[in-house]
Short mmCIF file of C-alpha atoms in Angstrom, two decimals:
data_model
loop_
_atom_site.label_atom_id
_atom_site.label_comp_id
_atom_site.label_asym_id
_atom_site.label_seq_id
_atom_site.Cartn_x
_atom_site.Cartn_y
_atom_site.Cartn_z
CA MET A 1 -26.06 50.55 -88.73
CA GLU A 2 -25.95 47.06 -89.62
CA GLY A 3 -24.64 46.06 -86.31
CA ALA A 4 -27.75 47.43 -84.74
CA ARG A 5 -30.10 45.77 -87.17
CA MET A 6 -28.28 42.55 -86.36
CA SER A 7 -28.81 42.98 -82.37
CA LYS A 8 -30.94 39.92 -81.29
CA ALA A 9 -32.91 39.93 -78.05
CA THR A 10 -32.49 37.79 -75.10
CA ARG A 11 -35.80 38.29 -74.00
CA VAL A 12 -39.19 39.50 -75.54
CA PHE A 13 -42.36 40.29 -73.52
CA LEU A 14 -45.32 40.90 -75.85
CA SER A 15 -48.63 42.77 -74.61
CA THR A 16 -51.37 44.76 -75.56
CA ASN A 17 -50.94 46.84 -72.87
CA VAL A 18 -47.48 48.15 -72.38
CA PHE A 19 -47.15 51.50 -70.16
CA THR A 20 -43.99 52.84 -71.12
CA GLY A 21 -44.15 56.06 -69.00
CA ALA A 22 -42.75 57.92 -71.53
CA GLY A 23 -44.27 60.33 -74.15
CA ARG A 24 -45.45 57.57 -75.72
CA GLY A 25 -48.16 56.62 -73.10
CA MET A 26 -49.66 53.22 -73.40
CA VAL A 27 -48.27 50.71 -76.57
CA SER A 28 -49.71 47.77 -77.94
CA GLY A 29 -46.82 45.25 -78.99
CA GLY A 30 -43.98 44.57 -76.56
CA VAL A 31 -40.50 45.13 -75.04
CA ALA A 32 -37.28 43.58 -76.19
CA LEU A 33 -34.27 43.08 -73.98
CA ASP A 34 -30.70 42.81 -74.76
CA GLY A 35 -29.19 41.36 -71.73
CA ASN A 36 -29.92 43.95 -69.04
CA ARG A 37 -30.77 46.70 -71.39
CA ILE A 38 -33.78 47.40 -73.08
CA LEU A 39 -33.33 47.09 -77.00
CA ARG A 40 -36.66 48.32 -78.38
CA VAL A 41 -40.35 49.16 -77.27
CA GLY A 42 -42.70 48.86 -80.08
CA THR A 43 -45.18 46.94 -82.13
CA ALA A 44 -45.35 43.13 -81.70
CA ASP A 45 -43.76 42.72 -85.21
CA GLU A 46 -41.13 45.01 -84.41
CA VAL A 47 -39.99 43.48 -81.10
CA LEU A 48 -40.58 39.95 -82.70
CA ALA A 49 -37.93 40.89 -85.30
CA LEU A 50 -35.36 40.80 -82.87
CA ALA A 51 -35.98 37.57 -81.18
CA GLY A 52 -33.44 34.72 -82.37
CA GLU A 53 -33.21 30.98 -81.68
CA GLY A 54 -32.22 31.51 -78.19
CA THR A 55 -34.46 34.07 -77.37
CA ASP A 56 -37.06 33.98 -74.22
CA VAL A 57 -40.39 35.26 -75.97
CA ARG A 58 -43.39 35.39 -73.61
CA ASP A 59 -46.56 36.60 -74.69
CA CYS A 60 -48.57 38.33 -71.81
CA GLY A 61 -51.87 38.92 -73.64
CA ASP A 62 -53.39 41.71 -72.27
CA ARG A 63 -51.34 41.86 -68.57
CA LEU A 64 -49.97 45.55 -68.12
CA ILE A 65 -46.32 45.85 -68.48
CA THR A 66 -44.77 48.77 -66.45
CA ALA A 67 -41.43 49.81 -65.60
CA GLY A 68 -39.99 48.62 -62.34
CA LEU A 69 -41.75 50.32 -59.03
CA HIS A 70 -39.58 52.58 -57.01
CA ASP A 71 -40.34 53.16 -52.99
CA SER A 72 -38.39 56.44 -52.74
CA HIS A 73 -38.62 56.69 -48.83
CA MET A 74 -38.11 53.74 -46.81
CA HIS A 75 -35.77 52.58 -43.79
CA LEU A 76 -34.75 49.40 -45.45
CA LEU A 77 -32.72 47.64 -42.58
CA MET A 78 -35.28 48.48 -40.03
CA GLY A 79 -38.03 47.68 -41.95
CA CYS A 80 -36.61 44.13 -43.25
CA THR A 81 -35.74 43.22 -39.58
CA SER A 82 -38.96 44.51 -38.40
CA GLU A 83 -40.92 41.88 -40.50
CA ARG A 84 -39.52 38.92 -38.29
CA GLU A 85 -40.41 41.10 -34.83
CA CYS A 86 -43.77 41.93 -33.14
CA PHE A 87 -45.87 44.75 -34.12
CA LEU A 88 -48.22 46.14 -31.56
CA THR A 89 -50.69 48.02 -34.21
CA GLY A 90 -54.19 47.98 -33.18
CA ALA A 91 -53.56 47.47 -29.04
CA ARG A 92 -56.43 49.64 -27.03
CA SER A 93 -54.31 50.05 -24.19
CA GLU A 94 -50.65 50.09 -22.79
CA GLU A 95 -51.29 46.82 -20.71
CA GLU A 96 -52.51 44.87 -23.89
CA ALA A 97 -49.41 46.27 -25.85
CA ALA A 98 -46.93 44.94 -23.30
CA ALA A 99 -48.95 41.59 -22.96
CA ARG A 100 -49.04 41.26 -26.54
CA LEU A 101 -45.44 41.64 -26.64
CA ALA A 102 -44.58 39.17 -23.79
CA GLU A 103 -46.83 36.50 -25.53
CA TRP A 104 -45.18 36.79 -29.02
CA PHE A 105 -41.82 36.80 -27.24
CA GLU A 106 -42.66 33.37 -25.23
CA GLU A 107 -43.19 32.03 -29.01
CA HIS A 108 -39.92 33.44 -30.19
CA ARG A 109 -37.75 33.05 -27.24
CA ASP A 110 -35.51 30.40 -28.68
CA GLU A 111 -34.57 33.14 -31.57
CA TYR A 112 -32.87 35.56 -29.04
CA ALA A 113 -29.43 35.25 -27.06
CA ASP A 114 -30.04 35.64 -23.41
CA ASP A 115 -28.78 39.42 -23.41
CA GLU A 116 -29.98 40.19 -26.65
CA TRP A 117 -32.09 43.09 -27.16
CA LEU A 118 -36.03 42.68 -27.91
CA ARG A 119 -37.20 45.12 -30.22
CA ALA A 120 -41.20 45.61 -31.31
CA TRP A 121 -43.02 48.33 -33.44
CA GLY A 122 -45.97 50.13 -33.95
CA PHE A 123 -47.56 51.19 -30.17
CA CYS A 124 -49.96 54.30 -31.07
CA TYR A 125 -50.84 55.68 -27.31
CA LEU A 126 -53.12 58.32 -29.19
CA ALA A 127 -55.39 55.76 -30.01
CA TRP A 128 -55.53 53.77 -26.71
CA ASP A 129 -58.79 54.24 -24.75
CA ASP A 130 -56.63 55.94 -22.22
CA PRO A 131 -54.44 58.37 -24.48
CA LYS A 132 -51.30 58.94 -22.59
CA PRO A 133 -47.82 57.95 -23.22
CA PRO A 134 -46.78 54.44 -21.59
CA SER A 135 -44.24 53.89 -18.91
CA ARG A 136 -41.50 51.62 -18.50
CA HIS A 137 -43.32 49.63 -15.43
CA SER A 138 -45.51 47.77 -17.95
CA LEU A 139 -42.66 46.25 -19.79
CA ASP A 140 -40.70 45.70 -16.62
CA ARG A 141 -43.38 43.29 -15.48
CA TYR A 142 -42.73 40.95 -18.31
CA PHE A 143 -39.05 41.75 -18.99
CA PRO A 144 -37.14 42.66 -15.44
CA ASP A 145 -33.74 41.44 -17.11
CA ARG A 146 -34.01 41.73 -20.79
CA PRO A 147 -33.59 45.35 -22.64
CA VAL A 148 -36.67 46.24 -24.45
CA PHE A 149 -37.35 49.03 -27.34
CA VAL A 150 -40.45 49.70 -28.90
CA ASN A 151 -40.65 52.37 -31.89
CA ASP A 152 -44.06 53.87 -31.95
CA SER A 153 -46.29 53.73 -35.26
CA ASP A 154 -44.41 56.84 -36.93
CA LEU A 155 -40.81 56.29 -35.57
CA HIS A 156 -41.18 59.65 -33.69
CA GLY A 157 -41.74 58.25 -30.27
CA GLY A 158 -39.98 55.19 -28.26
CA TRP A 159 -40.91 53.09 -25.10
CA CYS A 160 -38.35 51.00 -23.10
CA ASN A 161 -37.91 49.32 -19.97
CA THR A 162 -35.75 50.02 -17.02
CA LYS A 163 -33.22 47.74 -18.13
CA ALA A 164 -32.66 49.43 -21.31
CA LEU A 165 -32.44 52.74 -19.53
CA GLU A 166 -29.78 51.29 -17.49
CA LEU A 167 -27.63 49.66 -20.23
CA CYS A 168 -27.91 53.24 -21.96
CA GLY A 169 -26.64 55.18 -18.67
CA LEU A 170 -29.89 56.97 -18.55
CA ASP A 171 -31.33 58.43 -15.34
CA ALA A 172 -32.89 61.35 -13.86
CA GLY A 173 -30.15 63.57 -14.05
CA VAL A 174 -30.35 63.32 -18.19
CA GLU A 175 -31.57 66.69 -19.89
CA ASP A 176 -33.85 67.17 -22.44
CA SER A 177 -32.50 68.54 -25.61
CA PRO A 178 -34.30 71.02 -27.92
CA PHE A 179 -35.45 68.22 -30.31
CA GLY A 180 -36.53 65.79 -27.89
CA SER A 181 -37.88 64.89 -24.51
CA PHE A 182 -37.79 62.41 -21.92
CA GLY A 183 -41.09 61.13 -20.15
CA ARG A 184 -40.60 61.69 -16.51
CA GLU A 185 -42.80 60.51 -13.27
CA GLU A 186 -43.72 62.80 -10.87
CA ASP A 187 -40.49 62.35 -8.62
CA GLY A 188 -38.41 63.31 -11.85
CA SER A 189 -37.34 59.78 -12.67
CA LEU A 190 -37.50 58.69 -16.29
CA SER A 191 -40.71 57.31 -17.33
CA GLY A 192 -39.46 55.15 -20.36
CA TYR A 193 -41.10 57.09 -22.98
CA LEU A 194 -38.91 58.99 -25.35
CA GLY A 195 -40.09 61.71 -27.78
CA GLU A 196 -38.53 62.33 -31.00
CA ARG A 197 -34.69 62.41 -30.79
CA ALA A 198 -34.70 61.37 -27.13
CA LYS A 199 -35.01 57.99 -28.29
CA ALA A 200 -31.69 58.28 -30.23
CA VAL A 201 -29.22 56.82 -27.71
CA VAL A 202 -31.62 53.76 -26.90
CA GLU A 203 -32.54 52.92 -30.46
CA GLU A 204 -28.88 53.15 -31.50
CA GLN A 205 -28.08 50.39 -28.98
CA ALA A 206 -30.96 48.63 -29.59
CA ASN A 207 -30.17 48.22 -33.47
CA GLY A 208 -26.46 48.63 -33.28
CA LEU A 209 -26.57 45.50 -31.32
CA LEU A 210 -28.70 43.37 -33.60
CA PRO A 211 -26.54 40.39 -34.98
CA GLU A 212 -25.53 40.75 -38.20
CA HIS A 213 -26.62 37.39 -39.16
CA LYS A 214 -30.25 38.55 -38.43
CA GLN A 215 -29.53 41.68 -40.74
CA GLU A 216 -28.26 39.67 -43.43
CA SER A 217 -30.91 37.16 -43.49
CA ALA A 218 -33.66 39.68 -43.08
CA LEU A 219 -32.25 41.60 -46.51
CA ARG A 220 -32.37 38.41 -48.16
CA ASP A 221 -35.87 37.59 -47.76
CA VAL A 222 -37.22 41.25 -48.05
CA SER A 223 -35.69 41.16 -51.16
CA GLY A 224 -38.08 38.46 -52.71
CA LEU A 225 -40.68 40.18 -51.06
CA PHE A 226 -39.80 43.33 -52.95
CA SER A 227 -39.68 41.38 -56.32
CA SER A 228 -43.18 39.94 -55.28
CA TYR A 229 -44.76 43.59 -55.48
CA GLY A 230 -42.84 44.77 -58.48
CA ILE A 231 -40.33 46.74 -56.70
CA THR A 232 -36.74 46.96 -58.52
CA ALA A 233 -35.46 50.14 -56.59
CA VAL A 234 -35.57 51.50 -52.88
CA THR A 235 -34.30 54.84 -51.71
CA ASP A 236 -33.21 54.19 -47.88
CA MET A 237 -33.23 56.86 -45.76
CA LEU A 238 -30.32 56.20 -43.16
CA PRO A 239 -30.48 59.10 -40.82
CA LEU A 240 -33.20 58.66 -38.22
CA ASP A 241 -32.95 60.38 -34.61
CA ALA A 242 -29.37 61.60 -35.74
CA ILE A 243 -28.08 58.48 -36.05
CA ASP A 244 -27.55 56.14 -39.36
CA ILE A 245 -29.70 53.08 -39.28
CA GLY A 246 -28.34 51.00 -41.68
CA ASN A 247 -25.37 48.64 -42.76
CA ILE A 248 -23.96 49.92 -46.10
CA ASP A 249 -21.02 47.33 -46.18
CA LEU A 250 -23.67 44.50 -45.63
CA VAL A 251 -25.86 45.62 -48.38
CA GLU A 252 -22.73 46.19 -50.74
CA ARG A 253 -21.29 42.83 -50.27
CA LEU A 254 -25.04 41.35 -50.78
CA GLU A 255 -25.41 43.34 -53.98
CA ASN A 256 -21.94 42.68 -55.32
CA GLU A 257 -23.24 38.55 -54.68
CA GLY A 258 -26.36 39.14 -56.71
CA ALA A 259 -28.11 38.43 -53.34
CA LEU A 260 -30.40 41.71 -53.67
CA ASN A 261 -32.76 42.11 -56.61
CA PHE A 262 -33.21 45.92 -56.31
CA ARG A 263 -31.17 48.91 -56.96
CA TYR A 264 -30.40 50.54 -53.59
CA ASN A 265 -30.15 54.12 -53.17
CA PHE A 266 -29.26 55.58 -50.03
CA ALA A 267 -28.86 59.17 -48.23
CA THR A 268 -27.02 59.96 -45.32
CA GLU A 269 -27.15 62.35 -42.14
CA MET A 270 -26.69 66.11 -43.48
CA LEU A 271 -25.16 66.73 -40.18
CA ASP A 272 -22.12 64.67 -41.06
CA PRO A 273 -18.84 66.40 -42.51
CA ILE A 274 -19.16 66.71 -46.06
CA GLU A 275 -16.02 64.80 -46.51
CA LYS A 276 -18.11 61.69 -45.44
CA ALA A 277 -20.50 62.47 -48.46
CA GLN A 278 -17.78 63.11 -50.82
CA GLY A 279 -16.28 59.82 -50.09
CA LEU A 280 -19.53 57.94 -50.55
CA ARG A 281 -20.34 59.71 -53.64
CA GLU A 282 -16.74 58.69 -55.11
CA ARG A 283 -17.57 55.04 -54.09
CA PHE A 284 -21.07 54.68 -55.12
CA HIS A 285 -21.63 57.05 -58.42
CA ASP A 286 -22.53 54.84 -61.02
CA LYS A 287 -26.06 55.47 -62.20
CA ALA A 288 -26.30 52.23 -63.96
CA GLY A 289 -25.12 50.05 -61.11
CA ARG A 290 -26.92 48.46 -58.02
CA MET A 291 -25.88 50.73 -55.25
CA TYR A 292 -25.98 54.80 -55.58
CA TYR A 293 -25.53 57.25 -53.02
CA THR A 294 -28.20 59.93 -53.27
CA GLY A 295 -26.81 62.46 -50.94
CA VAL A 296 -28.02 63.72 -47.63
CA LYS A 297 -31.26 63.86 -45.60
CA GLU A 298 -32.46 65.81 -42.33
CA PHE A 299 -35.27 66.67 -40.37
CA ILE A 300 -36.89 69.90 -40.25
CA ASP A 301 -39.85 69.13 -38.00
CA GLY A 302 -41.53 66.10 -36.19
CA ILE A 303 -45.13 64.99 -36.86
CA VAL A 304 -48.52 67.04 -36.40
CA THR A 305 -50.32 64.33 -34.25
CA THR A 306 -47.80 64.92 -31.32
CA HIS A 307 -47.71 68.75 -31.90
CA THR A 308 -44.27 68.40 -33.19
CA GLY A 309 -44.69 69.49 -36.57
CA TYR A 310 -43.80 73.12 -37.58
CA LEU A 311 -46.85 75.27 -38.49
CA ILE A 312 -47.40 78.31 -40.16
CA ASP A 313 -50.32 79.46 -37.82
CA ALA A 314 -51.40 78.00 -34.37
CA TYR A 315 -52.50 74.69 -33.54
CA THR A 316 -56.45 74.45 -33.47
CA ASP A 317 -56.77 72.09 -30.30
CA ASP A 318 -54.16 73.91 -28.35
CA PRO A 319 -53.22 77.22 -29.54
CA GLU A 320 -50.79 77.67 -26.53
CA VAL A 321 -48.28 74.78 -27.78
CA ASP A 322 -45.41 75.55 -29.83
CA ARG A 323 -46.27 75.63 -33.03
CA VAL A 324 -42.37 75.98 -34.12
CA TRP A 325 -41.01 72.81 -32.74
CA LEU A 326 -37.79 72.35 -34.99
CA ALA A 327 -35.53 69.05 -35.42
CA MET A 328 -32.36 70.94 -35.63
CA ASP A 329 -31.11 74.72 -35.90
CA LEU A 330 -32.39 76.73 -38.73
CA ASP A 331 -28.99 78.50 -39.30
CA GLU A 332 -27.29 75.22 -39.23
CA ALA A 333 -29.66 73.69 -42.04
CA ARG A 334 -29.06 76.87 -44.12
CA GLU A 335 -25.12 76.69 -43.79
CA ARG A 336 -25.52 72.79 -44.46
CA ILE A 337 -27.88 73.13 -47.61
CA LEU A 338 -25.86 75.79 -49.05
CA GLU A 339 -22.68 73.77 -48.90
CA TYR A 340 -24.16 70.49 -50.22
CA GLN A 341 -26.42 72.14 -52.93
CA ALA A 342 -23.09 74.10 -54.16
CA GLN A 343 -21.37 70.66 -54.74
CA GLY A 344 -24.41 68.78 -56.43
CA PHE A 345 -25.59 66.56 -53.62
CA ASN A 346 -29.16 65.80 -53.68
CA ILE A 347 -30.82 66.83 -50.25
CA GLN A 348 -33.81 65.52 -48.80
CA LEU A 349 -35.60 67.36 -45.82
CA HIS A 350 -38.13 65.42 -43.64
CA CYS A 351 -41.24 68.44 -43.36
CA VAL A 352 -44.54 67.50 -42.49
CA GLY A 353 -45.97 70.48 -41.17
CA ASP A 354 -46.73 73.28 -43.39
CA GLY A 355 -44.53 75.67 -41.61
CA ALA A 356 -41.56 73.23 -42.04
CA VAL A 357 -42.53 73.03 -45.82
CA ARG A 358 -42.24 76.76 -46.21
CA HIS A 359 -38.84 77.10 -44.56
CA ALA A 360 -37.73 74.29 -46.65
CA VAL A 361 -38.76 75.74 -49.72
CA ASP A 362 -37.26 79.20 -48.38
CA LEU A 363 -33.99 77.58 -47.67
CA TYR A 364 -33.89 75.78 -51.11
CA GLN A 365 -34.51 78.69 -52.91
CA GLU A 366 -31.82 80.51 -51.32
CA ALA A 367 -29.47 78.22 -52.06
CA ILE A 368 -30.32 78.09 -55.62
CA GLU A 369 -30.00 82.05 -55.91
CA ILE A 370 -26.61 81.71 -54.24
CA ASN A 371 -24.96 78.96 -55.98
CA GLY A 372 -27.12 79.02 -59.00
CA PRO A 373 -28.39 75.69 -60.28
CA THR A 374 -26.45 72.58 -59.92
CA ASP A 375 -26.91 68.73 -60.10
CA SER A 376 -28.73 68.81 -56.74
CA ARG A 377 -31.88 67.24 -56.50
CA LEU A 378 -33.85 69.19 -53.82
CA SER A 379 -36.63 67.31 -52.29
CA VAL A 380 -39.06 67.75 -49.55
CA GLU A 381 -40.02 64.30 -47.77
CA HIS A 382 -43.76 63.77 -46.52
CA LEU A 383 -45.48 66.89 -47.01
CA ASP A 384 -48.94 65.95 -45.24
CA MET A 385 -49.59 69.51 -44.67
CA SER A 386 -48.61 72.45 -47.22
CA ASP A 387 -50.05 75.89 -47.92
CA PRO A 388 -51.20 76.69 -51.31
CA ALA A 389 -48.88 79.48 -51.68
CA ASP A 390 -45.93 76.81 -51.67
CA TRP A 391 -47.06 74.86 -54.61
CA ALA A 392 -46.33 77.17 -57.32
CA ARG A 393 -42.79 77.70 -55.80
CA MET A 394 -41.82 74.19 -55.53
CA GLY A 395 -43.03 73.62 -59.19
CA GLU A 396 -41.00 76.70 -60.14
CA LEU A 397 -37.87 75.61 -58.53
CA GLY A 398 -38.36 71.99 -59.52
CA ILE A 399 -38.48 70.92 -55.68
CA VAL A 400 -39.68 67.25 -55.85
CA CYS A 401 -42.57 66.66 -53.55
CA SER A 402 -41.82 63.05 -51.96
CA VAL A 403 -44.74 61.82 -50.60
CA GLN A 404 -46.26 58.64 -48.81
CA PRO A 405 -49.96 57.67 -49.89
CA PRO A 406 -50.68 55.26 -47.37
CA HIS A 407 -50.11 57.78 -44.73
CA LEU A 408 -53.50 59.78 -45.75
CA THR A 409 -55.15 56.63 -44.14
CA LEU A 410 -53.09 55.13 -41.09
CA VAL A 411 -56.32 54.65 -38.84
CA ASP A 412 -59.30 52.56 -40.03
CA SER A 413 -61.86 55.57 -41.13
CA LEU A 414 -62.06 59.68 -41.12
CA ASP A 415 -63.85 59.35 -37.74
CA ASP A 416 -60.59 58.06 -36.04
CA ASP A 417 -58.52 60.74 -37.85
CA GLU A 418 -56.64 62.98 -35.54
CA TYR A 419 -55.49 65.60 -37.98
CA ARG A 420 -58.72 67.50 -38.33
CA GLY A 421 -58.81 67.99 -34.38
CA CYS A 422 -54.96 69.16 -34.77
CA ILE A 423 -55.29 71.77 -37.28
CA GLY A 424 -58.93 72.59 -38.28
CA GLN A 425 -61.06 71.94 -41.55
CA ARG A 426 -59.54 74.82 -43.25
CA ARG A 427 -56.15 73.42 -43.32
CA ALA A 428 -57.43 69.86 -43.43
CA LYS A 429 -58.46 70.22 -47.09
CA TYR A 430 -54.93 70.83 -48.01
CA LEU A 431 -53.74 67.31 -46.51
CA TRP A 432 -51.48 65.20 -48.65
CA ALA A 433 -52.33 67.65 -51.85
CA PHE A 434 -51.20 65.49 -54.78
CA LYS A 435 -53.32 66.73 -57.63
CA SER A 436 -52.43 70.56 -56.62
CA MET A 437 -48.77 69.47 -56.64
CA LEU A 438 -48.68 67.77 -59.69
CA ASP A 439 -50.95 70.80 -61.12
CA ASN A 440 -48.28 73.16 -60.29
CA GLY A 441 -45.53 71.30 -61.93
CA CYS A 442 -44.02 69.78 -58.94
CA PRO A 443 -42.09 66.49 -59.54
CA MET A 444 -43.58 63.73 -57.27
CA ALA A 445 -42.13 60.56 -56.10
CA PHE A 446 -43.91 58.09 -53.98
CA GLY A 447 -42.74 55.88 -50.96
CA THR A 448 -44.10 54.09 -47.84
CA ASP A 449 -41.73 55.19 -45.01
CA PHE A 450 -41.47 51.23 -44.45
CA PRO A 451 -41.77 50.06 -41.49
CA VAL A 452 -44.14 52.72 -40.88
CA VAL A 453 -46.53 51.00 -43.16
CA THR A 454 -45.89 47.90 -44.97
CA VAL A 455 -43.92 48.18 -48.40
CA ASP A 456 -46.94 46.95 -50.28
CA PRO A 457 -47.25 49.47 -53.27
CA ARG A 458 -50.79 48.76 -54.15
CA ILE A 459 -51.97 50.48 -51.03
CA GLY A 460 -50.42 53.37 -52.16
CA LEU A 461 -51.65 53.18 -55.80
CA ASN A 462 -55.14 52.92 -54.06
CA ARG A 463 -54.81 55.67 -51.78
CA ALA A 464 -53.65 58.06 -54.63
CA VAL A 465 -56.56 57.34 -56.96
CA ALA A 466 -59.34 57.06 -54.22
CA ARG A 467 -58.37 58.37 -51.24
CA ARG A 468 -60.74 56.44 -49.04
CA PHE A 469 -59.95 54.53 -45.68
CA PRO A 470 -59.77 50.81 -45.13
CA ASP A 471 -63.53 51.03 -44.42
CA GLY A 472 -64.29 52.35 -47.70
CA LEU A 473 -65.29 55.60 -46.98
CA PRO A 474 -65.67 58.74 -47.74
CA ALA A 475 -67.34 57.01 -50.64
CA ALA A 476 -66.30 60.16 -52.86
CA GLY A 477 -62.57 59.97 -51.18
CA TRP A 478 -61.39 62.41 -48.67
CA ASN A 479 -60.69 65.98 -50.04
CA PRO A 480 -61.56 64.18 -53.73
CA GLU A 481 -60.31 67.36 -55.57
CA GLN A 482 -56.75 65.63 -54.78
CA LYS A 483 -57.37 62.41 -56.05
CA ILE A 484 -54.96 61.51 -59.43
CA THR A 485 -55.04 59.40 -62.32
CA LEU A 486 -53.74 55.97 -62.19
CA SER A 487 -51.72 56.75 -65.13
CA ASP A 488 -49.94 59.54 -62.91
CA ALA A 489 -49.73 57.45 -60.09
CA LEU A 490 -47.74 54.62 -61.89
CA SER A 491 -45.58 57.21 -63.39
CA ILE A 492 -44.63 59.02 -60.07
CA TYR A 493 -44.19 55.13 -58.62
CA THR A 494 -41.76 54.63 -61.42
CA TYR A 495 -40.08 57.59 -63.05
CA GLY A 496 -40.84 59.92 -59.87
CA GLY A 497 -38.43 57.76 -58.15
CA ALA A 498 -35.68 57.83 -60.57
CA TYR A 499 -35.80 61.47 -61.17
CA LYS A 500 -35.80 62.54 -57.36
CA VAL A 501 -32.41 60.43 -57.36
CA GLY A 502 -31.07 61.75 -60.47
CA ARG A 503 -31.39 58.43 -62.34
CA GLU A 504 -34.00 59.13 -64.72
CA GLU A 505 -31.80 58.67 -67.84
CA GLU A 506 -31.16 55.13 -66.58
CA LEU A 507 -34.36 54.16 -65.08
CA GLY A 508 -38.14 54.87 -64.61
CA THR A 509 -39.41 54.28 -67.93
CA LEU A 510 -39.75 51.66 -70.74
CA GLU A 511 -37.39 53.35 -73.38
CA ALA A 512 -34.67 51.88 -75.71
CA GLY A 513 -31.26 51.99 -73.88
CA LYS A 514 -32.32 51.88 -70.34
CA LEU A 515 -31.99 49.34 -67.79
CA ALA A 516 -34.21 46.13 -67.85
CA ASP A 517 -36.23 46.51 -64.66
CA LEU A 518 -39.97 45.63 -65.36
CA VAL A 519 -42.89 44.34 -64.04
CA VAL A 520 -45.82 41.97 -65.93
CA TRP A 521 -48.92 42.46 -63.85
CA HIS A 522 -51.42 39.43 -63.94
CA GLU A 523 -54.13 41.61 -65.23
CA ASN A 524 -54.23 45.31 -66.72
CA LEU A 525 -54.70 47.64 -63.89
CA PHE A 526 -56.46 50.35 -65.69
CA ASP A 527 -59.23 47.51 -66.18
CA LEU A 528 -59.76 47.63 -62.36
CA THR A 529 -61.79 49.45 -59.95
CA PRO A 530 -59.52 51.25 -57.04
CA GLU A 531 -60.49 48.49 -54.76
CA GLY A 532 -59.36 46.13 -57.22
CA LEU A 533 -55.88 47.55 -57.26
CA LEU A 534 -55.33 46.12 -53.77
CA GLY A 535 -55.72 42.66 -55.00
CA ALA A 536 -53.59 43.34 -58.21
CA GLU A 537 -50.92 40.68 -58.51
CA VAL A 538 -47.28 40.51 -60.07
CA GLU A 539 -47.10 37.92 -62.59
CA LEU A 540 -43.38 38.37 -63.02
CA THR A 541 -40.64 40.63 -62.15
CA VAL A 542 -37.62 41.26 -64.26
CA PHE A 543 -34.48 43.03 -62.60
CA ASP A 544 -31.16 43.90 -64.52
CA GLY A 545 -32.36 41.80 -67.26
CA GLU A 546 -33.30 38.58 -65.46
CA VAL A 547 -36.66 37.30 -64.12
CA VAL A 548 -36.13 37.37 -60.37
CA TYR A 549 -39.89 36.55 -59.65
CA GLU A 550 -42.81 34.42 -60.92
CA ARG A 551 -46.10 34.11 -59.79
#
């Protein structure tokens, strides 16, 4: 006990507003650190008593201090490299999108080798004046000899030119799979539009041939961006279209060099042999470390707006379309989930439609009944739609609802929203049902799906508490009964992310003994309006006990 009393803090942060995220709620006092661990959270006198001659003491006044934020669903390498590439968001036609890409490329031509793939992002043909899928011909006019691949705004569709199809060996003879289709012209030739997993072979080449020096530079840069937003941990969803879109070895090298100021959690493809997961868990098992293997991820369905979401009942705008579009064979899903859950691996299932959510809950419940409870954290990713009958089930089973609040407002106004047309008003009132999930005891985590949207967490906080579109409407919020408090939103963005990956004993709250990842905001977020949250700034970010960002 004498040794404990003599411990001296390396850093002390004083504030009248310390949001612990634990049972103590808000504390007026401060946080004392000893190296990369929290030594004490208490009154100003209590933490100052731990200061010594060399302690870095900072009086933050009434600025809010929170635990570091955790983005619980992103595609890291894809996102950070996209920051240096062209986004076609807002284009109103196929021709405008192709022309914008050509103009952008002319300004950045010297950054590309002669035979290097050109990638771009963010087209949304459903928002075009003529809402039909694009073709290779518009890209061919500008890029006859350079392969081009463009991901759509949801990452569930792709657009490429003729050169890309040729390099990938794709022609009219290629067959669709049950989980993805190739756009075709009247004569049966490929149009250049790639639906769902049909884009996998093109995307794999476009991503796999990205020079590693560009990957490394982008990762180094995005680390600074994360720190400026108070993000100290991420969960990277490597599987996309049945391929892994990451570079674990590169991330490991940069983490070991101390070049990345965030904790990297990652999930791999559930369809891979379980031996791969076992090897990665053995390699990255330290819950106090910078890298942690969190388990596996898989798709159950696609997205609602393209009618690839799996629904309980028929689509309102097209009752004849197949409402049970599936991204994988459900018997295989059952077999894999039973296997991974039995061995304690975390499992994350992409489910956008309410039918996919229900099926995931059924599969998880069966695994728990057969195997019993294990260390496996079971989560459902996205949950744009969910049926009220499943909220209590998820709460009782402890299924994590891993949601992305910015997805609630991917368009500028409620008038532009396509969901209500697809599913009707009855089901639309259950979209992104955050409050109902909390009320039913569901653990929750927040993320962005970066690069589907920016990694900026302020947007997620705003959408969770206000539920307004960028135009500020509806004034009361869309489905206002689903708004949550800022306190809940911050807890989900901190503790929720740690809980989802099984690291809540080390991260997610400001408590003695936990890792020293924290954020000092420039103001007290609780004094701001929901709109004010969008302009809130981070004063400083501490990662692993070190100040890694200062405003």
